mmCIF file of C-alpha atoms in Angstrom:
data_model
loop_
_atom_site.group_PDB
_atom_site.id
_atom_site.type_symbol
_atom_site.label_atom_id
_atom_site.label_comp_id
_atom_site.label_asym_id
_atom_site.label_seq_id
_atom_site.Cartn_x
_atom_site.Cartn_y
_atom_site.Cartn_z
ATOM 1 C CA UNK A 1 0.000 0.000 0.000
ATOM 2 C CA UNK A 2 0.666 3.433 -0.770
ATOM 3 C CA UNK A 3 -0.270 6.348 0.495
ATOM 4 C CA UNK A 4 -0.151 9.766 -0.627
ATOM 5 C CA UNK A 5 1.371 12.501 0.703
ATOM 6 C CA UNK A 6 -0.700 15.669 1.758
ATOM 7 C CA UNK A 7 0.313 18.855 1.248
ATOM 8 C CA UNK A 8 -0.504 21.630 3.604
ATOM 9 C CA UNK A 9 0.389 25.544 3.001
ATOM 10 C CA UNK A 10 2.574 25.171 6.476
ATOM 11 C CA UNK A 11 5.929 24.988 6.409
ATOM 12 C CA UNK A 12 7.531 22.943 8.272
ATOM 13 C CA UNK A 13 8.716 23.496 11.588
ATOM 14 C CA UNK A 14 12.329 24.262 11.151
ATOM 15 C CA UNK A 15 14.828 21.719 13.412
ATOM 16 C CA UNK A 16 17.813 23.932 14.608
ATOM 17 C CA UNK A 17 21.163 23.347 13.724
ATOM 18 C CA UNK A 18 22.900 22.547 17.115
ATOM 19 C CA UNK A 19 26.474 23.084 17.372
ATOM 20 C CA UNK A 20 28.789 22.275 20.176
ATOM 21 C CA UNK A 21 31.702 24.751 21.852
ATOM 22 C CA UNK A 22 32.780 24.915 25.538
ATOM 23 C CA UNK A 23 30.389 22.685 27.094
ATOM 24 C CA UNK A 24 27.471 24.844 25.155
ATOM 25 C CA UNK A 25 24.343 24.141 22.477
ATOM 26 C CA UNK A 26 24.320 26.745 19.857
ATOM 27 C CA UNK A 27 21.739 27.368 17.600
ATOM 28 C CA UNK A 28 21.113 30.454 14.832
ATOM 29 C CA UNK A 29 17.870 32.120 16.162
ATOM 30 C CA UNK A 30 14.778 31.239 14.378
ATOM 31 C CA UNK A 31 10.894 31.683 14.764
ATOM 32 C CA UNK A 32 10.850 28.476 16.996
ATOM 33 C CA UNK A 33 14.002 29.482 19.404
ATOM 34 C CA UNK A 34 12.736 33.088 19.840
ATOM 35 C CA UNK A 35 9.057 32.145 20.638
ATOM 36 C CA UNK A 36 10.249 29.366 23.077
ATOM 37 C CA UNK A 37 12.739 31.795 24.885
ATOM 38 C CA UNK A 38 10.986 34.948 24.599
ATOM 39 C CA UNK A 39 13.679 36.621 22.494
ATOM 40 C CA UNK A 40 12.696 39.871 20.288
ATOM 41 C CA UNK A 41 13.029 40.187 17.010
ATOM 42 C CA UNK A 42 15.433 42.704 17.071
ATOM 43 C CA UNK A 43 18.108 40.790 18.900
ATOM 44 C CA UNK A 44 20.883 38.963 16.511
ATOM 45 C CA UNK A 45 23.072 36.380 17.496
ATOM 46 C CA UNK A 46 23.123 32.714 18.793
ATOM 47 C CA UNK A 47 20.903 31.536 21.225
ATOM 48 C CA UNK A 48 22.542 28.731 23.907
ATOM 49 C CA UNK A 49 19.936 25.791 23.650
ATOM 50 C CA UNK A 50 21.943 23.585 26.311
ATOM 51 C CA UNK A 51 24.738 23.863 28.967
ATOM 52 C CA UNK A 52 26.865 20.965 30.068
ATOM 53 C CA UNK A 53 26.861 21.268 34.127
ATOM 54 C CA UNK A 54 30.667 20.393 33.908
ATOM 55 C CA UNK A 55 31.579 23.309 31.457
ATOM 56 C CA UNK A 56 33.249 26.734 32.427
ATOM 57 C CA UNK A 57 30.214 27.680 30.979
ATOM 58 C CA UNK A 58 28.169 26.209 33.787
ATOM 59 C CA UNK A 59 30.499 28.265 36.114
ATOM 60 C CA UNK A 60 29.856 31.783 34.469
ATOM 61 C CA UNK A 61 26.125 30.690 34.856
ATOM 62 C CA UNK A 62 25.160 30.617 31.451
ATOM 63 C CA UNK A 63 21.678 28.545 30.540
ATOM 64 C CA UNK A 64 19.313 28.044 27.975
ATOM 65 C CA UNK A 65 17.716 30.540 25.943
ATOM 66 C CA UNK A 66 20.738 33.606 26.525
ATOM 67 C CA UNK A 67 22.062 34.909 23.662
ATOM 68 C CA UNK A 68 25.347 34.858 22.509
ATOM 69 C CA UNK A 69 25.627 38.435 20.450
ATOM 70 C CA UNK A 70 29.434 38.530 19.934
ATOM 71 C CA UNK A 71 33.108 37.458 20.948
ATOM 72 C CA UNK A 72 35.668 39.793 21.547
ATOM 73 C CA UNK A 73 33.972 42.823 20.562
ATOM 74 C CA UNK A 74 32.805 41.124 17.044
ATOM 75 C CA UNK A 75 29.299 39.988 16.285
ATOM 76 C CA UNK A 76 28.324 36.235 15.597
ATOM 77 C CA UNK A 77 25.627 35.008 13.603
ATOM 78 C CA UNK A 78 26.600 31.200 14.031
ATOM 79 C CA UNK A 79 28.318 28.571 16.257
ATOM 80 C CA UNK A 80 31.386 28.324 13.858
ATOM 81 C CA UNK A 81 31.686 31.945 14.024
ATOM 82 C CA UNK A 82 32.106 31.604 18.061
ATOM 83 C CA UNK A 83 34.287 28.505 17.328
ATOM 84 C CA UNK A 84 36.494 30.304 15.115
ATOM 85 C CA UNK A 85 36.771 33.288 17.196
ATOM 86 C CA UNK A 86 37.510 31.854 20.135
ATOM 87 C CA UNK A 87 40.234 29.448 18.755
ATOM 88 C CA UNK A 88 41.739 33.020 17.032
ATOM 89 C CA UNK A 89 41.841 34.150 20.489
ATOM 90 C CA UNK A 90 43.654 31.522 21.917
ATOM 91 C CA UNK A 91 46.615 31.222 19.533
ATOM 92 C CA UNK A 92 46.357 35.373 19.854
ATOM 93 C CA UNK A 93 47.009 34.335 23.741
ATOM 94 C CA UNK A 94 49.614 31.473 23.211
ATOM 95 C CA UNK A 95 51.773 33.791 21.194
ATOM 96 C CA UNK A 96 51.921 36.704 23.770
ATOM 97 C CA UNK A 97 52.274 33.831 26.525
ATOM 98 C CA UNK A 98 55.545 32.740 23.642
ATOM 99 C CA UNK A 99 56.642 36.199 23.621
ATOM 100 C CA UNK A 100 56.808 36.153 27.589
ATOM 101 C CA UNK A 101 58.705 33.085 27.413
ATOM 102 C CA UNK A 102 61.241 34.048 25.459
ATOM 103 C CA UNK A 103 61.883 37.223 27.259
ATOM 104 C CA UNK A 104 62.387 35.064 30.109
ATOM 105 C CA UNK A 105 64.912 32.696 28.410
ATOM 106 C CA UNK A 106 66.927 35.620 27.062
ATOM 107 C CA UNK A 107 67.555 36.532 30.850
ATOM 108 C CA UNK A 108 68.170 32.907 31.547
ATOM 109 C CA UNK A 109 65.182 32.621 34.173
ATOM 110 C CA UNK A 110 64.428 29.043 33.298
ATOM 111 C CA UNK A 111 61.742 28.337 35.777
ATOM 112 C CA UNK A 112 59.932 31.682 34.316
ATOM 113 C CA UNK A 113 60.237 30.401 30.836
ATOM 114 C CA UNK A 114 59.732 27.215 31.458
ATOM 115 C CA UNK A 115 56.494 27.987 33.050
ATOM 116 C CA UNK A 116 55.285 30.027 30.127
ATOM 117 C CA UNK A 117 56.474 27.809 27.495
ATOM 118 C CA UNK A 118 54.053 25.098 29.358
ATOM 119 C CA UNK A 119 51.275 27.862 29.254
ATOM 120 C CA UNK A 120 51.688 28.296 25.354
ATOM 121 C CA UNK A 121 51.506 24.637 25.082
ATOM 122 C CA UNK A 122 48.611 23.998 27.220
ATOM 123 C CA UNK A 123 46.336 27.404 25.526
ATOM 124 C CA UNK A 124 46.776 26.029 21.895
ATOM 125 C CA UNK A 125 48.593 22.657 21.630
ATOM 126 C CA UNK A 126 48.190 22.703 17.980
ATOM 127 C CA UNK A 127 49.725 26.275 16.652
ATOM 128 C CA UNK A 128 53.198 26.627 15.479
ATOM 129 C CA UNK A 129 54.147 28.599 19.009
ATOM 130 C CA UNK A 130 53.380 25.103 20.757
ATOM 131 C CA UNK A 131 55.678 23.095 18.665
ATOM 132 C CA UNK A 132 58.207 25.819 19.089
ATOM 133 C CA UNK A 133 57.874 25.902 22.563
ATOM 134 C CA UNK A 134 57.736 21.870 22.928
ATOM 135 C CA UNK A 135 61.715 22.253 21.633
ATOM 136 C CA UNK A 136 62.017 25.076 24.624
ATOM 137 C CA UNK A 137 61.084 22.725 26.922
ATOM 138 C CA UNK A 138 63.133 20.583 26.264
ATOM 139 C CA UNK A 139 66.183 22.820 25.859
ATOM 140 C CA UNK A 140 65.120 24.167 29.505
ATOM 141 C CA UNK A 141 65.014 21.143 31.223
ATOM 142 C CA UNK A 142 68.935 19.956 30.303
ATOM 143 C CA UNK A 143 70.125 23.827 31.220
ATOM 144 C CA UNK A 144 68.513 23.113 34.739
ATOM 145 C CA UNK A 145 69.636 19.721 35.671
ATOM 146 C CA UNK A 146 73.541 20.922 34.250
ATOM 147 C CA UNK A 147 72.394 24.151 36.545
ATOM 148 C CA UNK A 148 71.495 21.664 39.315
ATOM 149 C CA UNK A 149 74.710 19.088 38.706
ATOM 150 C CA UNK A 150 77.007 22.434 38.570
ATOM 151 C CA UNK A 151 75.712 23.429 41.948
ATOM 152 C CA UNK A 152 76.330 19.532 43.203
ATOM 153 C CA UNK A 153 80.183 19.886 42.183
ATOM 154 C CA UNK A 154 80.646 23.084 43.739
ATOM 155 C CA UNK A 155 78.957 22.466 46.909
ATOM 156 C CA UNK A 156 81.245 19.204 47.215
ATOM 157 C CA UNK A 157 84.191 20.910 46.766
ATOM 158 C CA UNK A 158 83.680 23.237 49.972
ATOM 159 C CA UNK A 159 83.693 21.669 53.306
ATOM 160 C CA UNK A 160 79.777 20.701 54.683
ATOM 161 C CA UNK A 161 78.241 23.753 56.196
ATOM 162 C CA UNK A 162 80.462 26.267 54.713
ATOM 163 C CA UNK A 163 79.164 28.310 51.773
ATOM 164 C CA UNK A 164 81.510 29.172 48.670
ATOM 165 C CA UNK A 165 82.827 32.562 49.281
ATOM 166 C CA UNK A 166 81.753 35.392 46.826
ATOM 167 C CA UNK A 167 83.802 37.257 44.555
ATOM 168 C CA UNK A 168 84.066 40.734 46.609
ATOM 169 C CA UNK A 169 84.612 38.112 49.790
ATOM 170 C CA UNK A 170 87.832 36.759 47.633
ATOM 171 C CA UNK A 171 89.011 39.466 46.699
ATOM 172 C CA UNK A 172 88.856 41.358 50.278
ATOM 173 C CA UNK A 173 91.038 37.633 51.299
ATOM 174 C CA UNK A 174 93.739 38.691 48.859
ATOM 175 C CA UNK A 175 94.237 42.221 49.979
ATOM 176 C CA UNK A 176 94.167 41.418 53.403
ATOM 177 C CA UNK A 177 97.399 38.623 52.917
ATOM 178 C CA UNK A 178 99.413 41.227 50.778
ATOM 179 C CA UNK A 179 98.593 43.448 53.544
ATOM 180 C CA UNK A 180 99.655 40.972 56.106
ATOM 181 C CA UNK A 181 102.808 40.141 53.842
ATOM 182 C CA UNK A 182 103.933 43.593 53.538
ATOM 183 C CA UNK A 183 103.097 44.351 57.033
ATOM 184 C CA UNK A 184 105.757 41.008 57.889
ATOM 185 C CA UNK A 185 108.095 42.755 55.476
ATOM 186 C CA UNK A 186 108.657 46.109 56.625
ATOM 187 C CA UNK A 187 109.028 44.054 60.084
ATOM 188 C CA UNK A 188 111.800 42.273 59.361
ATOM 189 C CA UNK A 189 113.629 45.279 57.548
ATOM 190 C CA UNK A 190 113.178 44.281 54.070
#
């Protein structure tokens, strides 16, 4: 058996498009969305249709039904627009956290560039600054244990408890035996 289809003069009720980003439902506003959250004609964006309770998202207390308008200062009409955004913001974030970094290595404060090296990695994992600072890393990690074997030797080459005597200490030390030497000398008449 076959049966005919009917046609009506309604349209059918659009399905939104659901798209997922940080733990968030997106859909593009239509007639459906704004009648079942009460949103005005006027207002452009996309509306959040679900939250995941474990999200950021949940944190900032963001629910069904609020709009998203834009990112960053820059409207958004769809979820890849947010998407895309906020992954431009990120590798905008893991290059100034790169540029840190390096400033930090250039002064050789290898805990401080180490720790922002690990911060570029961890923003964007993907972008060109992560791979560069994956080689950082690395490079960091041998300067600190030579740092650390360095300080090893020269601790065992001073007696236990005493500490290694600084330059202007040293150099004090020398004065003091040519003093004592010429002291000795003009004693003895020579």
């Amino acid at each position: 058996k076959v049966q005919a289809a009917v046609k009506t003069d309604e349209p059918a009720p659009e399905k939104p498009v659901t798209q997922k980003a940080l733990g968030l439902d997106l859909a593009v506003l239509n007639k459906d969305l704004r009648s079942r959250y009460k949103i005005k004609d006027s207002v452009k964006g996309v509306v959040v249709t679900n939250v995941d309770a474990n999200s950021d998202a949940a944190e900032k207390r963001l629910s069904a039904g609020d709009v998203i308008v834009e990112v960053a200062q820059e409207a958004v009409s769809s979820g890849d627009e947010i998407q895309k955004r906020i992954d431009q913001l990120k590798g905008e974030q893991a290059r100034g956290s790169y540029e840190i970094a390096r400033y930090y290595e250039r002064r050789r404060k290898w805990d401080g560039a180490k720790m922002y090296y690990s911060d570029v990695v961890a923003k964007d994992p993907n972008s060109k600054y992560a791979a560069e600072a994956r080689l950082h890393i690395d490079a960091i990690k041998t300067a600190m244990q030579n740092r650390q074997q360095r300080e090893q030797f020269d601790y065992r080459r001073n007696r236990v408890g005493e500490r290694k005597p600084t330059l202007r200490e040293r150099r004090n030390q020398c004065k003091t035996q040519r003093n004592v030497e010429n002291h000795r000398a003009d004693a003895n008449g020579y």
